[in-house]
XYZ file of C-alpha atoms in Angstrom:
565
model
C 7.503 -13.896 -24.625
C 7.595 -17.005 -22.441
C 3.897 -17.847 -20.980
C 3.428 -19.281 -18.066
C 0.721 -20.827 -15.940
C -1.111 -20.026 -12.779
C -3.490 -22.573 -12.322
C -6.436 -21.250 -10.482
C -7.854 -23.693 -8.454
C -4.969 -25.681 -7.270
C -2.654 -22.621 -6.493
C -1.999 -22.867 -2.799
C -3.941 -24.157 -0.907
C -3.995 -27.619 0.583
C -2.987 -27.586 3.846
C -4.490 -28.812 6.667
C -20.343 13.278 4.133
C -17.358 13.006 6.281
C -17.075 15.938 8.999
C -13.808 17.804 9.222
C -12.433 20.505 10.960
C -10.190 22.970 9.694
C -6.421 21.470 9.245
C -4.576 23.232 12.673
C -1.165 24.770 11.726
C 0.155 25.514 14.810
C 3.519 23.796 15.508
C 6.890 25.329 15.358
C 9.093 26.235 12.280
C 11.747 23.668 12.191
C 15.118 23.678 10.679
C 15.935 20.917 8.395
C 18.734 19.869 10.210
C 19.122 21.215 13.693
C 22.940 22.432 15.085
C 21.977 20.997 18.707
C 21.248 17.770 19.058
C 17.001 17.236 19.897
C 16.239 13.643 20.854
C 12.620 12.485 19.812
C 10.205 12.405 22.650
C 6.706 11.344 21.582
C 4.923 13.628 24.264
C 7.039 16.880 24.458
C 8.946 16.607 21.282
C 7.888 14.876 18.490
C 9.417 16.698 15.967
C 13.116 16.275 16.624
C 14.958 13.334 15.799
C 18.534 13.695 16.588
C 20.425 15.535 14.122
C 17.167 15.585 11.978
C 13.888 16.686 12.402
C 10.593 17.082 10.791
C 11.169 19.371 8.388
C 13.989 17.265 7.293
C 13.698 16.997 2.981
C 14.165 13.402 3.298
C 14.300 13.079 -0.142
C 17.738 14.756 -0.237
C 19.120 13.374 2.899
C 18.582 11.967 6.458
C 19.816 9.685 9.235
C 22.398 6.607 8.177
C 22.308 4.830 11.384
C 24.003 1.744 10.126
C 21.304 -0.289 12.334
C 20.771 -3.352 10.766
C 17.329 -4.695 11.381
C 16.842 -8.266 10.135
C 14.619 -10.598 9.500
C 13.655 -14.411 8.569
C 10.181 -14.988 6.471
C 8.988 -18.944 5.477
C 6.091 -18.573 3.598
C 3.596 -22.084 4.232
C 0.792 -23.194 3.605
C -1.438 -23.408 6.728
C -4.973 -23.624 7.730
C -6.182 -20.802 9.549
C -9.647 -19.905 11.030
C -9.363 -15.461 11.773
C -13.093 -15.261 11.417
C -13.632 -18.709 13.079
C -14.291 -20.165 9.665
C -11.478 -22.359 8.869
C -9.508 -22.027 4.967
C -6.964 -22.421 3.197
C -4.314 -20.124 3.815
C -0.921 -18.820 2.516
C 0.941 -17.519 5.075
C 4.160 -15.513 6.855
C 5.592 -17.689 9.419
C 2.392 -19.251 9.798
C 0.289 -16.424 10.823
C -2.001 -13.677 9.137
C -1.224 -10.659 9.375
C 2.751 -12.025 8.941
C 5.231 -10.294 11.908
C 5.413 -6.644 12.231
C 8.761 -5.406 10.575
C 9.993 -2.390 12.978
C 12.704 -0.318 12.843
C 14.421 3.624 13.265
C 14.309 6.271 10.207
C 17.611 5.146 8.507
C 18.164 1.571 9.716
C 19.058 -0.877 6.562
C 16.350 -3.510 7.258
C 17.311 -6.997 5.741
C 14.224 -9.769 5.304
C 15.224 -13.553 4.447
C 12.306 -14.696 2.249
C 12.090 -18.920 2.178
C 9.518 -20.042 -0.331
C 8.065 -22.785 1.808
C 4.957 -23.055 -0.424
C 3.872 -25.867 -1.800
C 2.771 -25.005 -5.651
C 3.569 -21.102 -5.624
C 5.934 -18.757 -6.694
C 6.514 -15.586 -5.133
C 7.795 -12.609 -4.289
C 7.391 -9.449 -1.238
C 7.120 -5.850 -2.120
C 7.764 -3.275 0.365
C 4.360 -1.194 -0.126
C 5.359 2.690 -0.337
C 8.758 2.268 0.340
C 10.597 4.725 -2.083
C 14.011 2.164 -2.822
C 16.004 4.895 -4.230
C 18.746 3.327 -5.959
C 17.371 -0.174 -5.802
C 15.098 -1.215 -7.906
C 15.628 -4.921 -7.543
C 14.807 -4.711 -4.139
C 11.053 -3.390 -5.026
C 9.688 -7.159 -4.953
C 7.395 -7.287 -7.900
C 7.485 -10.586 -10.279
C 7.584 -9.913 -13.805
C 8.687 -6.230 -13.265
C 11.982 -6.715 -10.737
C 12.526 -10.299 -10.222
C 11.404 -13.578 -11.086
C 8.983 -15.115 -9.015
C 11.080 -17.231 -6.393
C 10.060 -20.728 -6.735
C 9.125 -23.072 -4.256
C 11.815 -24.332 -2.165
C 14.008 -21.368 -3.081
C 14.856 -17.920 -0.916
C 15.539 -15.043 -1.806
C 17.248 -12.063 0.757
C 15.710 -8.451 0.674
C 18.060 -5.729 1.692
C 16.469 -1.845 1.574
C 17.207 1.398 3.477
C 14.500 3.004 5.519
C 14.969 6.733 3.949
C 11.543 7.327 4.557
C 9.717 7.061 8.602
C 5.693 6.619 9.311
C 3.679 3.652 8.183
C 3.171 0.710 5.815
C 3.331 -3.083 4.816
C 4.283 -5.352 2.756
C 2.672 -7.446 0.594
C 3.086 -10.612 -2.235
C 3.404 -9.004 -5.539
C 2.882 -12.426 -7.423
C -0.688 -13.164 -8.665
C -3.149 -12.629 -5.760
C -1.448 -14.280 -3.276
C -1.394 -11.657 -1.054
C -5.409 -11.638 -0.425
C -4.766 -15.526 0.529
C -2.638 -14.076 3.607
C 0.955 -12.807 2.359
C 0.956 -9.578 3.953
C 1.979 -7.635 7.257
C 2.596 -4.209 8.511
C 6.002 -1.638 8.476
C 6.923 0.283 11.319
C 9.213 2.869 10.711
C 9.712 5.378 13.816
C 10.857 9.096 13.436
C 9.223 12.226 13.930
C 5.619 13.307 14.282
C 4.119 16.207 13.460
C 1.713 16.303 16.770
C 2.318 15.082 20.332
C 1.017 11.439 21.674
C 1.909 9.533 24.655
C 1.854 5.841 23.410
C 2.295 4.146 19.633
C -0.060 1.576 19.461
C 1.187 -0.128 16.471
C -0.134 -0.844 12.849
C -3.629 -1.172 12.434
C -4.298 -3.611 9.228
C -7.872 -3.422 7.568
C -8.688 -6.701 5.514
C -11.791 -7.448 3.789
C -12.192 -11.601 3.922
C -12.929 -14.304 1.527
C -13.978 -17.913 2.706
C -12.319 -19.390 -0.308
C -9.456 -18.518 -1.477
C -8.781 -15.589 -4.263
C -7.602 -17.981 -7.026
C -10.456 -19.762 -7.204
C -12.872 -16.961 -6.990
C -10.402 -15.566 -10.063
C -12.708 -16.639 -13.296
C -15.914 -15.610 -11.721
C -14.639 -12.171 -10.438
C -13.403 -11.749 -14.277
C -16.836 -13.058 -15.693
C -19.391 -11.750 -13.448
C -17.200 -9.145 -11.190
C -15.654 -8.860 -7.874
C -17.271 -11.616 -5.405
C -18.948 -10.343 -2.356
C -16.436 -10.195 0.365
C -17.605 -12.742 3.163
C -16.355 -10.497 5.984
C -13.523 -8.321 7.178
C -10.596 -8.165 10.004
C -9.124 -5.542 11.963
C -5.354 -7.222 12.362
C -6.553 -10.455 11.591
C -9.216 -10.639 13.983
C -13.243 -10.460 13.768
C -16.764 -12.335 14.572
C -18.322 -14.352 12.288
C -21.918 -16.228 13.245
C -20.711 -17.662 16.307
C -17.094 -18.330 16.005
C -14.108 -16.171 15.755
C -12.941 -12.581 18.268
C -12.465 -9.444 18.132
C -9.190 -6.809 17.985
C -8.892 -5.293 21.701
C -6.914 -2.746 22.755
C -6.887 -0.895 26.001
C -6.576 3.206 26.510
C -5.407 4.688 29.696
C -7.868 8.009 30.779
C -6.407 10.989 29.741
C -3.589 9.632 27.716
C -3.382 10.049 23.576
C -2.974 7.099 21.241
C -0.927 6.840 18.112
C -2.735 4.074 15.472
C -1.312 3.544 12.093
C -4.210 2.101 9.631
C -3.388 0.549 6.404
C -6.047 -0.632 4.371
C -5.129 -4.115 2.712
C -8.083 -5.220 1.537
C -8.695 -6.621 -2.280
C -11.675 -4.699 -2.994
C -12.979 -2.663 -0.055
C -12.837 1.060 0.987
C -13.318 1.499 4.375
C -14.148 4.308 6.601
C -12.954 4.201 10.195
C -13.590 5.814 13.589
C -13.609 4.836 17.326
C -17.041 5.624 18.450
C -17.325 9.097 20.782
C -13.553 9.769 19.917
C -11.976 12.222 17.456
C -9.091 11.647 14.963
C -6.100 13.926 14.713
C -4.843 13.238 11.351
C -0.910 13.292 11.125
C 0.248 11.765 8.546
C -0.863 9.810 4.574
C 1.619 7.162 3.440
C 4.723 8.098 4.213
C 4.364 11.922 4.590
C 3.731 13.550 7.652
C 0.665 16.095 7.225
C -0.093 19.493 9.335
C -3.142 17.737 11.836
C -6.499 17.930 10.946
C -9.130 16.422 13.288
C -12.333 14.494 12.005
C -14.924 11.805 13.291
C -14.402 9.191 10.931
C -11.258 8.681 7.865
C -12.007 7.342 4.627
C -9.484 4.877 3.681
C -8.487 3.275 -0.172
C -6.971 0.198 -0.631
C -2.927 0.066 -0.367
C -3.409 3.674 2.020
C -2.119 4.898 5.387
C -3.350 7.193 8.002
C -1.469 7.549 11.509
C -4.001 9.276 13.742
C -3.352 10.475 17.286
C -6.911 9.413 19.561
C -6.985 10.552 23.145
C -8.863 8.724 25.481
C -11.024 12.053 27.057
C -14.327 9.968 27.507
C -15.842 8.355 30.259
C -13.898 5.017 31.579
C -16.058 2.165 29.810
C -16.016 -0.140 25.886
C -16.158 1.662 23.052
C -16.870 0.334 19.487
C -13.619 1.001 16.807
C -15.295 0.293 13.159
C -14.108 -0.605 9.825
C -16.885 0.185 7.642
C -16.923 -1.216 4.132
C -17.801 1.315 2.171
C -21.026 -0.200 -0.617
C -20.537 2.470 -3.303
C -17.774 0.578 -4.534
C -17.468 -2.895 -3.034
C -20.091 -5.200 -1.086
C -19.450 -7.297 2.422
C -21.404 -9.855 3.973
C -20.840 -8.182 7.756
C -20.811 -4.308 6.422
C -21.578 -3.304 10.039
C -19.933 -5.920 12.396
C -16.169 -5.320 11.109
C -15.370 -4.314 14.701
C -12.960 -4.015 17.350
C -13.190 -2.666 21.097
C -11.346 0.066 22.986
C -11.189 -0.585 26.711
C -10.465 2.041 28.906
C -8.645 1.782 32.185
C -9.487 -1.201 34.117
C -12.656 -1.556 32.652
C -14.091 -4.966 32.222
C -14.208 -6.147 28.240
C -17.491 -6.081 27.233
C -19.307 -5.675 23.739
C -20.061 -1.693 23.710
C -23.388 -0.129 23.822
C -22.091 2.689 21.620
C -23.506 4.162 18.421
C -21.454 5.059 15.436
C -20.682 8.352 14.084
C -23.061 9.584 10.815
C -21.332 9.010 7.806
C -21.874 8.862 4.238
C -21.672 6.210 2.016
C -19.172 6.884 -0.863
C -15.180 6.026 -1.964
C -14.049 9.384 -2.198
C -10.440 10.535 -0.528
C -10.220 12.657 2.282
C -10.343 16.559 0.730
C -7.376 17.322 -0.251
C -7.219 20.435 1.107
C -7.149 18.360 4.388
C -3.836 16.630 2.997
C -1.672 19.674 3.912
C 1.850 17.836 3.966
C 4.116 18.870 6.955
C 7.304 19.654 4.701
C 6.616 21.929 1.916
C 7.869 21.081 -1.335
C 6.512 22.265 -4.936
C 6.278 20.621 -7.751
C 7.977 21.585 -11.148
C 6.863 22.448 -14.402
C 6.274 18.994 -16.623
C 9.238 18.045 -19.034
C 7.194 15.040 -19.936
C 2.916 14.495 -19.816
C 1.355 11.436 -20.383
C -2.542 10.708 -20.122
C -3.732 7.317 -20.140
C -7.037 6.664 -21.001
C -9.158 3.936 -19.014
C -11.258 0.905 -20.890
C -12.433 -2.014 -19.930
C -12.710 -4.803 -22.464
C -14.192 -8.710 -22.797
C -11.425 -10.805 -24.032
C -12.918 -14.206 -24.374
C -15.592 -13.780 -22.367
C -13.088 -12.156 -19.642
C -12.990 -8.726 -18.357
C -9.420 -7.110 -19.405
C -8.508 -3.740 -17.932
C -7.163 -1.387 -20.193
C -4.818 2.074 -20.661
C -4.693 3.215 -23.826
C -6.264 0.853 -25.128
C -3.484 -2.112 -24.042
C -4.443 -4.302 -21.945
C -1.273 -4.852 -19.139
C 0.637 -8.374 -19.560
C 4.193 -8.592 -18.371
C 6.013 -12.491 -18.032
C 6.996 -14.046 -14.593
C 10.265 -15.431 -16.457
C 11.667 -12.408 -18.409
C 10.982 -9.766 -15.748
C 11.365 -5.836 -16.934
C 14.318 -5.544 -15.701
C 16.349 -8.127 -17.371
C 15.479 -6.575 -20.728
C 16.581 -2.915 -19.369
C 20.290 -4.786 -18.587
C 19.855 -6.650 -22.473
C 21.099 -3.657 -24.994
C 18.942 -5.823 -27.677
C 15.665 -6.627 -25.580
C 12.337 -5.555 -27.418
C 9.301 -4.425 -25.007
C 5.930 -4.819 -26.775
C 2.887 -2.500 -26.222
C 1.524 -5.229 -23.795
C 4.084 -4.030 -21.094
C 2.577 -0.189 -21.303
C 6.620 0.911 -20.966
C 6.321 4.564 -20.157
C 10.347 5.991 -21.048
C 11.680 8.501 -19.194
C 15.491 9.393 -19.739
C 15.695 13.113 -18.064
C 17.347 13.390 -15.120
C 15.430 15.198 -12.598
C 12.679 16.717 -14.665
C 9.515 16.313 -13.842
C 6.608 14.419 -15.597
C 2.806 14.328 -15.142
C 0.704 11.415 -15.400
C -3.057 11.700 -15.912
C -4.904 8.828 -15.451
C -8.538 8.613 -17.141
C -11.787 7.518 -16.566
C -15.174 7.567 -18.938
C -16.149 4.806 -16.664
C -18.500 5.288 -13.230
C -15.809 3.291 -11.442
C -13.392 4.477 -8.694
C -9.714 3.280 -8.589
C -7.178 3.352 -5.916
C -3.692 4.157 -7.615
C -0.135 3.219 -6.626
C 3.140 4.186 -7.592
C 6.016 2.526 -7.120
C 9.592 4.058 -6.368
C 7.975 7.480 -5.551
C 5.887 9.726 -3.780
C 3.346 11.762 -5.740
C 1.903 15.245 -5.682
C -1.884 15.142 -6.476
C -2.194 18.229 -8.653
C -5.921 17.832 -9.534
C -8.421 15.462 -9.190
C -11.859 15.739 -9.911
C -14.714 13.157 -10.933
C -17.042 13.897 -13.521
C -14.897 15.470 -15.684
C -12.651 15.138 -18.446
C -8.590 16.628 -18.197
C -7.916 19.674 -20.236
C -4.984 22.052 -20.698
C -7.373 24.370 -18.994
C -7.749 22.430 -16.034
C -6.332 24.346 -12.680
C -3.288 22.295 -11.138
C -1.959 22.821 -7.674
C 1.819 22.905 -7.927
C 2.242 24.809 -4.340
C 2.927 21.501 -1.815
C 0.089 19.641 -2.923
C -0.514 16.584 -1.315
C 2.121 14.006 -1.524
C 1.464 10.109 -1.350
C 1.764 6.806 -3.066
C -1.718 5.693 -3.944
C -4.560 8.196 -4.723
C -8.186 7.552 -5.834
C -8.906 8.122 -9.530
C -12.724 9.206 -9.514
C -15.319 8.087 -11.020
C -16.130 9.404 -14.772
C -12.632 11.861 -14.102
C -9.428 11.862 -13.132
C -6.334 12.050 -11.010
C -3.427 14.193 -12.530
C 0.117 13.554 -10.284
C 3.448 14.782 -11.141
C 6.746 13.135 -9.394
C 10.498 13.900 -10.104
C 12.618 11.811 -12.692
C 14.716 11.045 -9.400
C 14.821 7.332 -9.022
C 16.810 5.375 -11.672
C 14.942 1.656 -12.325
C 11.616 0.175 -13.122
C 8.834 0.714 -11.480
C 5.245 -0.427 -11.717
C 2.007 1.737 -11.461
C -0.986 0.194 -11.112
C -4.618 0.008 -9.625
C -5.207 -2.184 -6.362
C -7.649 -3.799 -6.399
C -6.470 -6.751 -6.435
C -9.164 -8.277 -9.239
C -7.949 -5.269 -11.376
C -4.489 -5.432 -11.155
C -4.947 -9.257 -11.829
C -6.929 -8.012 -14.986
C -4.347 -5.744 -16.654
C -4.898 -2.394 -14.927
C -1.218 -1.432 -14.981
C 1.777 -0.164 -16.206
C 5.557 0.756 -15.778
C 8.172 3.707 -15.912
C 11.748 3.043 -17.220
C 13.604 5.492 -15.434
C 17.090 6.906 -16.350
C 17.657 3.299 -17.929
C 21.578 3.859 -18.436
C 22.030 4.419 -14.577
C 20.147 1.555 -13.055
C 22.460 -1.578 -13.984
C 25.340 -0.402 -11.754
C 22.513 -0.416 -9.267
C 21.107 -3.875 -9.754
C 23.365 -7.271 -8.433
C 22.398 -9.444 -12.303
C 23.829 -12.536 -10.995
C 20.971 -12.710 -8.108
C 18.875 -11.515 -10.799
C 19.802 -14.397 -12.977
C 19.927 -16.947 -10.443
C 16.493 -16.455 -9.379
C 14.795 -16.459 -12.906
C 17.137 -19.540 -13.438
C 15.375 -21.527 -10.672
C 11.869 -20.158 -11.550
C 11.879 -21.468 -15.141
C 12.928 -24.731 -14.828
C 10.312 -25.145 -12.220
C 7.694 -23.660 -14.368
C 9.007 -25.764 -16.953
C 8.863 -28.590 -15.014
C 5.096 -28.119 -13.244
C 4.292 -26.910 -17.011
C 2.681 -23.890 -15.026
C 1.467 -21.511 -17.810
C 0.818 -18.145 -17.006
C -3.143 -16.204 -17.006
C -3.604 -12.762 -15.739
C -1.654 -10.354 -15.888
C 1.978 -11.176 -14.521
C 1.827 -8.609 -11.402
């Protein structure tokens, strides 16, 4: 294996308990796909789309609109103050959050990426999106691509099969904590009524340095305190900096799409006075629930509906950094303000909702999704065991006992198109050569620690989690629709048992996100239907990239030290 170098303090930067009601099922029965046209209309009928609708299996088919939605990214260097505390940033297009990609349920949505960086690699994964079919496209270095080096581009190209709310982020090192991220907008139908979209809602925690040189003490002593947070890019900090705004209309309802982006923070969020209608997590539309404030993990999505039914006047929204696991310098000033009407913006006089303290997920009985799928019995089951070692005086994230290391210039999936490539027990390669059959994963915890779980290339089902406990053959699983998502809290001293379909030939990593962790070897990867996935995947792009990225490595000597993802 090839080892590069990230070198940590030169890498970027030199530019200038929760209430909840009952989950409501009261809309319609839907057909999947309706004989008579019915044209989406937030308000009066948010379930149609067209030929589709909500209760379309989108997993098995949906809208080709041939809509072309495209885009141009130059990542840069720049020096940015969203706190009013000026650092060193890495950025989309100069800005943090980077633009807003929008687009229809079944648009092909193409993104330019230009490497204008000045001592990075890097590459942009599409956070949630399911890429069926095209695993090259999922963005990660040292699992799908090479890192693209500075000065290079590389073009994106991905179908929206799936509609509701997400982002994107860097997948190389931590750049995506120095500023590499924005939000994905992908209209289609609802499963509740609203009068206006208001957009994605991004949740950052903040660092006033940057994350690579905060790297050896967060794996020495642990996770830094986070200096602040941002509500799309925006908050107070002593005396500098402002806050998100937003203005609601009396008597009108609100559609806000919250992603949590943050490197190390849970938060829980709520507009003061106001109460959340629950419609969707990830990418799956839910039956409503309504509750006073959400709990949100890292790499998560809620869309809530809000309507404005209080008296004209400011009202406080709140991203609340949640202390059981993470710590914030401004735990209770990560705020924005809701402005009614014509109302003159002023800081709000309004007290926050009672909440406790913890990094638990929303129940899961809460989590009811809109579409109702099972899951199968398990062909394959795999439980991986959490550790956490030292490793020369550095904390290394285990499962099974191996530590996660993967190499920016031989990525995965080079080796799956090389009939003679070896994987070592380093890359935690996870086999699965049945088509359609379904496998389990179990992910396990002895340690008091909670973990926010992703999948790539697939929604889950959640069919148990509990913390405090250890998985057993005798431990009840919920295979009638169970809640379906892409990242799921594993609990402390427990675990989080999913199941997904063998669906989705190509390589895909799984992994923690906290960002620290990730860094640190909490990962590791499915090989899925391996014979079917090179007709999928263009090699000479493939080639051409890790081409360029080696002899720049090569050049910069650049050797590599976490964990390659």
């Amino acid at each position: 294996m090839r080892f590069l170098a990230l070198f940590l303090g030169s890498t970027a930067i030199s530019s200038s308990a929760l209430v909840a009601a009952a989950p409501h099922r009261g809309f319609s029965d839907l057909s999947p796909r309706q004989s008579d046209s019915c044209e989406f209309d937030s308000a009066t009928a948010p379930n149609c789309w067209g030929n589709f609708s909500l209760s379309t299996n989108w997993y098995e088919e949906g809208p080709d609109t041939g809509v072309i939605r495209e885009y141009w990214f130059t990542l840069v260097n720049s020096t940015l103050s969203p706190d009013g505390v000026p650092r060193m940033s890495l950025t989309v297009n100069g800005s943090i959050p980077g633009p807003t990609i929008e687009a229809d349920w079944g648009d092909t949505i193409v993104v330019h990426v230009t490497n204008g960086l000045e001592n990075n690699g890097t590459s942009i994964h599409w956070h949630g999106i399911r890429q069926f079919e095209t695993t090259e496209q999922d963005g990660v270095a040292s699992i799908t691509q090479c890192p693209v080096a500075p000065g290079e581009s590389l073009t994106y190209r991905w179908k929206a099969s799936q509609y509701g709310t997400t982002w994107y982020h860097s997948h190389f090192s931590l750049q995506a904590w120095n500023g590499v991220f924005g939000g994905i907008l992908i209209r289609g139908p609802a499963s509740a009524p609203y009068n206006e979209d208001k957009g994605v809602i991004l949740l950052s925690d903040w660092l006033h340095e940057t994350t690579d040189s905060l790297y050896d003490a967060a794996s020495t002593g642990g996770p830094p305190q986070a200096n602040n947070g941002l509500i799309n890019g925006l908050n107070v900090y002593e005396d500098g900096g402002s806050r998100y705004e937003t203005n609601f209309a009396s008597g009108q309802s609100y559609r806000l799409r919250l992603v949590n982006t943050a490197i190390d923070t849970m938060f829980k969020f709520g507009i003061d006075n106001h109460t959340l209608t629950v419609i969707a997590t990830d990418l799956v539309p839910i039956v409503p629930f309504d509750t006073e404030m959400i709990s949100i993990g890292i790499g998560q999505r809620y869309d809530v509906i809000v309507k404005a039914d209080q008296a004209p006047g400011n009202y406080w929204m709140r991203a609340i950094p949640q202390l059981t696991c993470s710590s914030n310098e401004m735990t209770l000033n990560i705020k924005g303000i809701v402005t009614y009407d014509d109302v003159a913006v002023a800081d709000p006089t309004t007290n926050a909702y009672e909440y406790v303290d913890d990094c638990d997920d929303m129940p899961l009985e809460n989590l009811v999704p809109a579409l109702s799928l099972d899951a199968g019995d398990a062909t394959t089951q795999q439980v991986m065991d959490v550790g956490l070692a030292v490793v020369n005086g550095f904390f290394k994230w285990t499962l099974n006992s191996n530590t996660f290391l993967s190499d920016w210039g031989e990525p995965t999936l080079t080796k799956v198109l090389d009939p003679g490539a070896v994987f070592s027990d380093s890359e935690n390669i996870i086999t699965l050569n049945e088509t359609n059959a379904w496998t389990y994963l179990v992910i396990e915890s002895q340690l008091g620690l909670q973990h926010p779980f992703h999948l790539h290339g697939h929604d889950f089902y959640i069919l148990a989690q509990e913390p405090m406990a250890t998985f057993s053959n005798s431990v009840q699983l919920n295979l009638s629709n169970p809640p379906r998502r892409d990242v799921a809290m594993l609990p402390p001293s427990g675990f989080l048992a999913i199941a997904f379909q063998n669906d989705n030939p190509g390589v895909w990593l799984a992994h923690c996100h906290i960002g620290w962790h990730t860094s640190q070897g909490f990962a590791l990867q499915l090989v899925e239907r391996a014979s079917e996935i090179p007709a999928t995947t263009n090699d000479t792009v493939l080639s051409d990239t890790c081409t360029a990225w080696n002899a720049y490595q090569d050049a910069k000597g650049i050797v590599q030290e976490d964990s390659g993802v």
